[in-house]
Structures are given as structure tokens and as C-alpha cells.
Tab-separated table of C-alpha atoms in Angstrom:
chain	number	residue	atom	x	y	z
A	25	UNK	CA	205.718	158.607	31.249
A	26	UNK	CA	202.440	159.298	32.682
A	27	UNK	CA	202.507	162.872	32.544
A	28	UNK	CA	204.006	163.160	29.065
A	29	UNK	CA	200.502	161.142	27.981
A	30	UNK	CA	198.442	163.495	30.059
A	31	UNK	CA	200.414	166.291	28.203
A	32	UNK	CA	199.638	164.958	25.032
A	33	UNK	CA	196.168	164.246	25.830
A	34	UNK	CA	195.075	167.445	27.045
A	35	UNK	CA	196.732	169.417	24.276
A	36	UNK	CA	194.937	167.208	21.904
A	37	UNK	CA	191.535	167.701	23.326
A	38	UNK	CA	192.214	171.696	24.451
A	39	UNK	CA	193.605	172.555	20.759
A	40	UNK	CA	190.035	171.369	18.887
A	41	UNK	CA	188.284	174.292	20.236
A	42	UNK	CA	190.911	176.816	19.153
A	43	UNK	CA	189.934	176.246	15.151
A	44	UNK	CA	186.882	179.014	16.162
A	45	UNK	CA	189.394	181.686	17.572
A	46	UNK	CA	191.779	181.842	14.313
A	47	UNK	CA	191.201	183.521	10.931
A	48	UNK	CA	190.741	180.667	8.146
A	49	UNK	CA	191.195	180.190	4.606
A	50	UNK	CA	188.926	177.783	3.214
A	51	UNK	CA	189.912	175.515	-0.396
A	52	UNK	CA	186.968	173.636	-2.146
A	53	UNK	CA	187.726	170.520	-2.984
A	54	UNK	CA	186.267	167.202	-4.758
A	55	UNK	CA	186.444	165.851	-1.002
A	56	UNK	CA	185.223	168.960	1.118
A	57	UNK	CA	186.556	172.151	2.357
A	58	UNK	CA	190.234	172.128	3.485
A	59	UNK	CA	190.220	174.883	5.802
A	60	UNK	CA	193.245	176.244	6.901
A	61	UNK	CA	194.507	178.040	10.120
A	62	UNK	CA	197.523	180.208	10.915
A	63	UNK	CA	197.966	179.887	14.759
A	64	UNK	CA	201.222	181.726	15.301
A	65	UNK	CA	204.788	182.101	14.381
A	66	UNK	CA	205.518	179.077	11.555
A	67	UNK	CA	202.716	177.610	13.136
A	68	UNK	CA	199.469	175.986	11.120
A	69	UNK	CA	196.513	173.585	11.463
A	70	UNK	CA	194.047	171.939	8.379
A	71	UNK	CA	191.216	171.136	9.338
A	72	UNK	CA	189.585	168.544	6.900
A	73	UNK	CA	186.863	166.903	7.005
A	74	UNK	CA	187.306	165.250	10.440
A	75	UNK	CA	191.128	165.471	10.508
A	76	UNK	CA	192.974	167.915	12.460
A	77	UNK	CA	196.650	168.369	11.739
A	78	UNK	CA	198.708	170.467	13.575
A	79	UNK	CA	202.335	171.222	11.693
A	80	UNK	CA	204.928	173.069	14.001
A	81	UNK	CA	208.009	172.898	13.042
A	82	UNK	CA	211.321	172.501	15.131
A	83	UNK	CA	214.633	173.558	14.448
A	84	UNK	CA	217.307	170.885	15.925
């Protein structure tokens, strides 16, 4: 259990820094800029505001 936290923590403080090394599309919006990343295959991140969200989706 411990080492599925540590997993999760380092990949959540080891992915901010990545936002820098991808191309980005950036949306005004009422709110701010919604900036957009595509990281790999089916693989994106938003970045607004303060919010990071990662989307990779699974096939099961």
C-alpha cells in the first residue's frame, strides 16, 4: 500500500514540470486560459488556472 502512494505521489509531483516540454494550445476564456497539452498516444493534460488534469484512457 505504501508504495502504490509513493507511486502516486511522485508521479503527481514529477508530471507538473512536464507542462514546459509539450506543445500547447491555449483557449481564452471568461475564467482564464485553458491550455491544453498532448503528451502522447490518447494521452492529454489541461492545465487551468491552478488545476492540472491528466486524462489517459484505459481499455479494459
Amino acid at each position: 500500500m505504501k508504495s502504490i502512494l509513493m507511486l502516486i505521489l511522485a508521479g503527481a509531483i514529477l508530471s507538473t514540470p512536464l507542462c514546459g516540454q509539450y506543445e500547447s494550445d491555449v483557449i481564452q476564456t471568461s475564467e482564464g486560459e485553458l491550455e491544453m497539452f498532448f503528451v502522447g498516444h490518447g494521452t492529454l493534460m489541461f492545465k487551468f488556472n491552478d488545476l492540472v488534469i491528466h486524462i489517459d484512457p484505459v481499455m479494459r
